[in-house]
Coordinates of N, CA and C in Angstrom, one line a residue:
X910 N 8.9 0.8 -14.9 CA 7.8 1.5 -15.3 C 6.6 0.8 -14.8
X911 N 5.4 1.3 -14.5 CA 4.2 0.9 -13.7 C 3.0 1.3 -14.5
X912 N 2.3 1.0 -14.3 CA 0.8 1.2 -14.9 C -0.1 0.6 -13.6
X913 N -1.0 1.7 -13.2 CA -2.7 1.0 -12.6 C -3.1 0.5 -13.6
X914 N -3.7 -0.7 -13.3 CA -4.8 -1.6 -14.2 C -6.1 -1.3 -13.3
X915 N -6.5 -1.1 -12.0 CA -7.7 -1.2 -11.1 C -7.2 -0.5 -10.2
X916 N -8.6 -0.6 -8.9 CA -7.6 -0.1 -7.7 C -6.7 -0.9 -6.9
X917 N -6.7 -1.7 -7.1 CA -5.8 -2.6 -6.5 C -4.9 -3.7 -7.3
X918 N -4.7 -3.0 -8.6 CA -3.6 -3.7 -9.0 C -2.6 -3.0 -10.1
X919 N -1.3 -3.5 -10.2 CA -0.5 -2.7 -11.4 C 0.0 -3.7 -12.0
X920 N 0.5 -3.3 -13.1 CA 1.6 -3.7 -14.2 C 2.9 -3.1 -14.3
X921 N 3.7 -3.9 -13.9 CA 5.4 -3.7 -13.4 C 6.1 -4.2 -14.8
X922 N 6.8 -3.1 -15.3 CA 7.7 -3.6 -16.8 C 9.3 -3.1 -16.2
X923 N 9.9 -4.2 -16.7 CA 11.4 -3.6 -16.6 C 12.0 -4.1 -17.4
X924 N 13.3 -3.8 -17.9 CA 14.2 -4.5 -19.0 C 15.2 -5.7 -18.5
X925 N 15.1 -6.4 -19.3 CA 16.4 -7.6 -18.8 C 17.9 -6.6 -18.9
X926 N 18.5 -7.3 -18.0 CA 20.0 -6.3 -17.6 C 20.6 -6.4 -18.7
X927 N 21.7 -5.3 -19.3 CA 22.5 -5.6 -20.6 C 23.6 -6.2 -20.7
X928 N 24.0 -6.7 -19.3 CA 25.2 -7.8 -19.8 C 24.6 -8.6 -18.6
X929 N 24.7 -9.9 -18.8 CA 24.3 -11.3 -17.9 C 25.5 -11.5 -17.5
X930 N 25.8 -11.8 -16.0 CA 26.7 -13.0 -15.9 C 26.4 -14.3 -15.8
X931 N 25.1 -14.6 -16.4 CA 24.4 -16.4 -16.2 C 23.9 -16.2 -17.3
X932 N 23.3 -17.4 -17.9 CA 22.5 -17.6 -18.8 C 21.2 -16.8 -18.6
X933 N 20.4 -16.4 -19.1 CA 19.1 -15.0 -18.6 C 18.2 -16.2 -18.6
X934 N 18.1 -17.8 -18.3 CA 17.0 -18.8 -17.5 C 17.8 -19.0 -16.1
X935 N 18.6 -18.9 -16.2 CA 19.3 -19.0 -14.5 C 19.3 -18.0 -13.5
X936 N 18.8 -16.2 -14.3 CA 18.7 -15.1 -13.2 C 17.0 -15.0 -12.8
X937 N 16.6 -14.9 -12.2 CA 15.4 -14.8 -11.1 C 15.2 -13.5 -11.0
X938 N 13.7 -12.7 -10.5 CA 13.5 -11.3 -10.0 C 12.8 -11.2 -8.8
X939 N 13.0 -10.2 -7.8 CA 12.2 -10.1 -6.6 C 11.9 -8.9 -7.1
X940 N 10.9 -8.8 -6.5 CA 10.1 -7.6 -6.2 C 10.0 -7.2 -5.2
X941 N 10.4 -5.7 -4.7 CA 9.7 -5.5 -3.9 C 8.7 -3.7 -3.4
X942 N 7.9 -3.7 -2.5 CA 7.4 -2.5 -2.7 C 7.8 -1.7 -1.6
X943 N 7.0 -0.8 -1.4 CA 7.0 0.4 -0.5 C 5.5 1.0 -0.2
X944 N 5.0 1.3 0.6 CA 3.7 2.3 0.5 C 3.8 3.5 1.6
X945 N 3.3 4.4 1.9 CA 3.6 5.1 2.8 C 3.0 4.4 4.1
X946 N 2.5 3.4 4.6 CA 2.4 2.4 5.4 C 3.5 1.9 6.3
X947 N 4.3 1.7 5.4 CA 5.3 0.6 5.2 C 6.5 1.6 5.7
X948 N 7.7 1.3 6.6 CA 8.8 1.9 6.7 C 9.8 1.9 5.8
X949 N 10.1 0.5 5.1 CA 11.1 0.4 4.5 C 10.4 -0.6 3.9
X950 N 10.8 -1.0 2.3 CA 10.3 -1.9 1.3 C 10.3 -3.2 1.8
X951 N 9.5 -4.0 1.4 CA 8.8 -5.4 1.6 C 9.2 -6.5 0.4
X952 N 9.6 -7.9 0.1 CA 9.2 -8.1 -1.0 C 7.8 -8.5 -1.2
X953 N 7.1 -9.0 -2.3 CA 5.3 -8.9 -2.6 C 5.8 -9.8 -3.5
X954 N 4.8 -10.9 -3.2 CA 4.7 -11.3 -4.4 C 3.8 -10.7 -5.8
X955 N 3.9 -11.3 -6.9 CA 3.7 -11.3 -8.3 C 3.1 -12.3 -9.1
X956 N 2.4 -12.1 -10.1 CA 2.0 -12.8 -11.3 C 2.6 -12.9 -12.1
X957 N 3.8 -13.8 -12.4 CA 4.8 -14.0 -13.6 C 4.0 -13.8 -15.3
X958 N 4.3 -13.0 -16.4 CA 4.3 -13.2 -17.3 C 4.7 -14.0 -18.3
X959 N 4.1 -15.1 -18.9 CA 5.0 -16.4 -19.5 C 3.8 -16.8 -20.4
X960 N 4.9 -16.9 -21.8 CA 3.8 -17.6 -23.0 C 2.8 -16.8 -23.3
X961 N 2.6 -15.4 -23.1 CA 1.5 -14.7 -23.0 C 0.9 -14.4 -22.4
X962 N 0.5 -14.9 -21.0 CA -0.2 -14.9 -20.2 C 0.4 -14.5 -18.8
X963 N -0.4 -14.0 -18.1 CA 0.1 -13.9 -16.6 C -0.4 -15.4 -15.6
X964 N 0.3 -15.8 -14.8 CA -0.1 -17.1 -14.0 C -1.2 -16.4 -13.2
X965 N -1.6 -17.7 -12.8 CA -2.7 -17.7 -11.6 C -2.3 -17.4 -10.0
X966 N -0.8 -17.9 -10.0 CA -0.5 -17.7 -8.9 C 0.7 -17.1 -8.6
X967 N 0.6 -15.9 -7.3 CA 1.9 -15.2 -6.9 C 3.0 -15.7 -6.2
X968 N 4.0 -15.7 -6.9 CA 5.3 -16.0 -6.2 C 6.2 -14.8 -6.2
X969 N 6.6 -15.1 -5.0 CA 8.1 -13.8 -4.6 C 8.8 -13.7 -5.4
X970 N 9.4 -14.7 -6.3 CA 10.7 -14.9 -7.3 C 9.6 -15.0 -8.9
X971 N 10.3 -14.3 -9.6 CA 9.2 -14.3 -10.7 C 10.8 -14.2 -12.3
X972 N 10.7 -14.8 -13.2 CA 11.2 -15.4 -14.1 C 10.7 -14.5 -15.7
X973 N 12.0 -14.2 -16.2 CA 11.9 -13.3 -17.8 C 12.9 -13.6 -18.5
X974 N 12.7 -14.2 -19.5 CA 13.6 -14.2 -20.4 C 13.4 -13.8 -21.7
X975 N 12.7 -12.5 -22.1 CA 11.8 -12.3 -23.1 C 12.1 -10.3 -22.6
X976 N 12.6 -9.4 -23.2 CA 11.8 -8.2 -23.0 C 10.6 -7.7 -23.7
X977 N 10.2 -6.8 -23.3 CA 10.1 -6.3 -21.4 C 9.5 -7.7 -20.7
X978 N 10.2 -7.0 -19.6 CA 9.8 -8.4 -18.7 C 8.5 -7.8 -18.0
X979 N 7.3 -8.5 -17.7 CA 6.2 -7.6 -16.9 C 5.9 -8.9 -15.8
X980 N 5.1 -8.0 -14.9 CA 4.5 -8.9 -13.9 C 3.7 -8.3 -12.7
X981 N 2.0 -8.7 -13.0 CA 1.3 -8.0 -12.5 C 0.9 -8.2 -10.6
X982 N 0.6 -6.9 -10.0 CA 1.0 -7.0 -8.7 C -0.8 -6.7 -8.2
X983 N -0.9 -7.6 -7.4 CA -2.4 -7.2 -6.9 C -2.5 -6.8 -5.5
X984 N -3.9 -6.9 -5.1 CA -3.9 -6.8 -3.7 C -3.6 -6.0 -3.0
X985 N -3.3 -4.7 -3.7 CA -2.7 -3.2 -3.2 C -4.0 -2.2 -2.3
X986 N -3.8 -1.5 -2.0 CA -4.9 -0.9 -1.2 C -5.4 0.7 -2.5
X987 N -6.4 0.8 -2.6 CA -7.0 2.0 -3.8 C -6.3 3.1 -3.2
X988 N -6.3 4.1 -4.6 CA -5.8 5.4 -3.9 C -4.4 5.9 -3.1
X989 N -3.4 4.6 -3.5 CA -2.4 5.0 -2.6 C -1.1 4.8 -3.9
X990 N -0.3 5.6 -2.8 CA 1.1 6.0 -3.9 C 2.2 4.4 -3.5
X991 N 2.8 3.7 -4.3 CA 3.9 3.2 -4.2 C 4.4 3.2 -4.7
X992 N 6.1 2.5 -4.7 CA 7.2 2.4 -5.1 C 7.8 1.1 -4.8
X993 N 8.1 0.9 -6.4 CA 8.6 -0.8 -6.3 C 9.7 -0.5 -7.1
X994 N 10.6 -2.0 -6.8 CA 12.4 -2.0 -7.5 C 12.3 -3.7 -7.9
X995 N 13.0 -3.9 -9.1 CA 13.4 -5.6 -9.2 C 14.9 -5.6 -8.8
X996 N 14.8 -6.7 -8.6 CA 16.3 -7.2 -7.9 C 16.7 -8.4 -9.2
X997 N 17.4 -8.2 -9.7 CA 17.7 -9.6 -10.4 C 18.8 -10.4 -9.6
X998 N 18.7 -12.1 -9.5 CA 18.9 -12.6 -8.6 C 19.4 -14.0 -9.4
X999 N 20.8 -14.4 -9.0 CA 21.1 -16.0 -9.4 C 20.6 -16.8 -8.8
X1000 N 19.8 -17.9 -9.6 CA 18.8 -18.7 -8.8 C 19.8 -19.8 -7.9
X1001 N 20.9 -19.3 -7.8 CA 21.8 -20.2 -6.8 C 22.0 -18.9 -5.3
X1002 N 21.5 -17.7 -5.8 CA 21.6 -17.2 -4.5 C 20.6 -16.6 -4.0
X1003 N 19.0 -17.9 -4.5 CA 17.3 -17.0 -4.2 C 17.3 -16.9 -2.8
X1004 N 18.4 -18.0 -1.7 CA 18.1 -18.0 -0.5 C 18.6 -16.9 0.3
X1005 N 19.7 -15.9 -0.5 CA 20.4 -15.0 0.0 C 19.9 -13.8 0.6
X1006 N 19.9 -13.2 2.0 CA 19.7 -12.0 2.2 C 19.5 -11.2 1.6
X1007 N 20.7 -10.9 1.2 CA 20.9 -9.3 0.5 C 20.8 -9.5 -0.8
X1008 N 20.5 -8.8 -1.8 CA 21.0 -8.9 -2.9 C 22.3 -8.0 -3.3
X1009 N 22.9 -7.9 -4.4 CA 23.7 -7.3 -4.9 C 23.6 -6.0 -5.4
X1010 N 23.8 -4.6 -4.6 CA 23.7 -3.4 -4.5 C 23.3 -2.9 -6.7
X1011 N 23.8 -3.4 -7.6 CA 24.1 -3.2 -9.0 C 22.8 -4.0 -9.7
X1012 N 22.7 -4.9 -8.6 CA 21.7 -5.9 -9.5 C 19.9 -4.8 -9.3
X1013 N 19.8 -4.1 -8.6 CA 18.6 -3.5 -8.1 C 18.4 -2.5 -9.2
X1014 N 16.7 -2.8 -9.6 CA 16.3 -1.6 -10.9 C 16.5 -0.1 -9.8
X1015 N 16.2 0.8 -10.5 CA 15.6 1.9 -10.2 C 14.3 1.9 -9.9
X1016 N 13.6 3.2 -9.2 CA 12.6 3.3 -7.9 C 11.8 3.9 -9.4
X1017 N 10.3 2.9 -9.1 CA 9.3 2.8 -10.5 C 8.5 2.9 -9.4
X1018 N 7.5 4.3 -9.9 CA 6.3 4.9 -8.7 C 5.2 5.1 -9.5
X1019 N 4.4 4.8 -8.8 CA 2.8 4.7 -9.2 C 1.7 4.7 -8.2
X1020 N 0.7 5.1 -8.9 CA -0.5 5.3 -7.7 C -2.0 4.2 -8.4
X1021 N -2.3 4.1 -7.5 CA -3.3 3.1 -7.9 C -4.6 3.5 -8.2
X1022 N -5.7 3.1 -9.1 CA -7.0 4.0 -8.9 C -8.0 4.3 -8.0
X1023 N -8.7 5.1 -8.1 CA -9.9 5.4 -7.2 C -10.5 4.5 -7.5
X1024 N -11.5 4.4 -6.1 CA -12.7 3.3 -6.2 C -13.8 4.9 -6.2
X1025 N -14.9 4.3 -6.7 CA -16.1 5.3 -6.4 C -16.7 4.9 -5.0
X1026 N -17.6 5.9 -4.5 CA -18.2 5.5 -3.6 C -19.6 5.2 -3.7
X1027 N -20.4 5.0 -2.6 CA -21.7 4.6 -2.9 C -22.2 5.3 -3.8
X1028 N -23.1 4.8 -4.7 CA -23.8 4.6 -6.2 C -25.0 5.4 -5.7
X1029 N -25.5 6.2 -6.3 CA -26.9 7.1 -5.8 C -27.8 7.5 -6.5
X1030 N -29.5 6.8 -7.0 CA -29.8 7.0 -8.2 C -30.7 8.3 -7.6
X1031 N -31.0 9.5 -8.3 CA -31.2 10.8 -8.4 C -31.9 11.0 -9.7
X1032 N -33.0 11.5 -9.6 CA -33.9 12.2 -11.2 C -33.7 11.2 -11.6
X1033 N -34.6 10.3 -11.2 CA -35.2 9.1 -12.3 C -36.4 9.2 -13.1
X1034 N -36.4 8.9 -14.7 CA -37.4 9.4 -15.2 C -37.9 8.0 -16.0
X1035 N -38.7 8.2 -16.9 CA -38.9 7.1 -18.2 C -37.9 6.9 -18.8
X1036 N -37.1 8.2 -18.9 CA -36.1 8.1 -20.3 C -34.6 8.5 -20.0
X1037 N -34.3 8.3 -18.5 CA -32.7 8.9 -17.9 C -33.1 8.7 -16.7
X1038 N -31.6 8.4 -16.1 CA -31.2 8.4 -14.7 C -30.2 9.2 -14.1
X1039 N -30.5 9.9 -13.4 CA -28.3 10.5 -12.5 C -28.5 9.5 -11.4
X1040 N -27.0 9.8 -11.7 CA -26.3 8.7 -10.8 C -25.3 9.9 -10.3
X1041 N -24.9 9.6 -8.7 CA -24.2 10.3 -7.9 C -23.1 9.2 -7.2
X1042 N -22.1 9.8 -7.4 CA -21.2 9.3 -6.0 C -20.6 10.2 -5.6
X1043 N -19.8 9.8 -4.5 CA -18.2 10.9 -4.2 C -16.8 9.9 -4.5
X1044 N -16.0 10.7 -4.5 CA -14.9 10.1 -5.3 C -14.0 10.8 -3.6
X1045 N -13.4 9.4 -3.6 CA -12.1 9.3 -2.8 C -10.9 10.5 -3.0
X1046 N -11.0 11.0 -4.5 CA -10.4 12.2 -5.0 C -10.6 12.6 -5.6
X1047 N -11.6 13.8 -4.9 CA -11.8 14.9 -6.0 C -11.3 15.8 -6.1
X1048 N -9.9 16.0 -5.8 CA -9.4 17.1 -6.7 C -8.8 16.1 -8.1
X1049 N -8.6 14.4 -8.3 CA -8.2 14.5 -9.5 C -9.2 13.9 -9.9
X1050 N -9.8 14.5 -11.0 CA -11.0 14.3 -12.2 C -11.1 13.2 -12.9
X1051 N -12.1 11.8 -12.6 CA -11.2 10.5 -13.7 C -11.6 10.9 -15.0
X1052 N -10.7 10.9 -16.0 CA -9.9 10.9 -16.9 C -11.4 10.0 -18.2
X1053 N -12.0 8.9 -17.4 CA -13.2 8.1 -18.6 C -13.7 7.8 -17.3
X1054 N -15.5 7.6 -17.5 CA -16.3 6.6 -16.8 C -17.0 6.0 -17.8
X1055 N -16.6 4.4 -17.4 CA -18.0 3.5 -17.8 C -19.1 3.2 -17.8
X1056 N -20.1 3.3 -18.0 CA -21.3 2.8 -17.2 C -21.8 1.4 -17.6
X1057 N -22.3 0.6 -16.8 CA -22.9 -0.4 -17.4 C -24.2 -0.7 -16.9
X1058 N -25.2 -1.3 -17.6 CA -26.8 -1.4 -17.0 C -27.3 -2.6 -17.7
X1059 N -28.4 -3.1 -17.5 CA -28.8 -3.8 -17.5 C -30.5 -3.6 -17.4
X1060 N -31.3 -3.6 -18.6 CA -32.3 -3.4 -17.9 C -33.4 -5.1 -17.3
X1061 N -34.0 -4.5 -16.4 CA -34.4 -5.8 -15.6 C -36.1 -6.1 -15.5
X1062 N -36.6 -5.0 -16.2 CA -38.0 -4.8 -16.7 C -38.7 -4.2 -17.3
X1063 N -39.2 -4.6 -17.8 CA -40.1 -3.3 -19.1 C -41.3 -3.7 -18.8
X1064 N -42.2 -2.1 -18.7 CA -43.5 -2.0 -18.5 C -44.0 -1.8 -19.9

């Protein structure tokens, strides 16, 4: 399962497998994605989830011993559709080509969010502003907008 967090990033959850053949500290996960870019899936690295936290830093091979297992994926391009799969992996065979046809999740698809476009201040008054952009997609409607301001002077 996937979730957009931004436009350029998701949250990847999967379950630990229901029968181990290792200890579940000795199996490892790859990731990998797909975009319509891409011919055939890639692995990407990841932000391991651990102790509560996500690391600072992405590694290919990412570690769960806890369900759900998550692990956030950045660096994606806005606005676009992918498709990611984990591979669970004996850390005695991280160096291995292929993995094991059984060991592979199922195909978890998600799209990433819109960015707005240029910001456009319109009917500015004493007491309100519009604000314009165009949206990368408008045929889908976002769902909440934030705004945030700052005022920087008072007469």
């Amino acid at each position: 399962m996937t979730f957009a967090l931004s436009p350029d990033t998701v949250l990847l959850y999967w379950k630990l497998p229901q029968s181990l053949n290792a200890p579940s500290k000795e199996i490892k996960y790859r990731i990998t994605q797909q975009s319509s870019s891409l011919a055939s899936p890639v692995s990407i690295g990841a932000k391991q989830f651990e102790n509560g936290t996500f690391s600072a830093a992405l590694s290919d091979i990412v570690s769960c011993i806890e369900d759900p297992c998550q692990a956030k994926i950045a660096n994606l391009r806005s606005s676009a559709d992918y498709k990611f799969w984990v591979a669970a992996i004996h850390f005695t065979r991280l160096q291995a080509t292929f993995a094991e046809d059984d060991a592979i999740s199922v195909e978890a698809v998600t799209r990433t969010m819109d960015i707005p476009g240029t910001l456009r201040l319109e009917n500015v008054t004493s007491e309100s502003i519009m604000l314009r952009w165009n949206s990368l997609e408008p045929q889908n409607l976002p769902e909440k907008i934030d705004v945030q301001y700052r005022l920087v002077s008072y007469n």
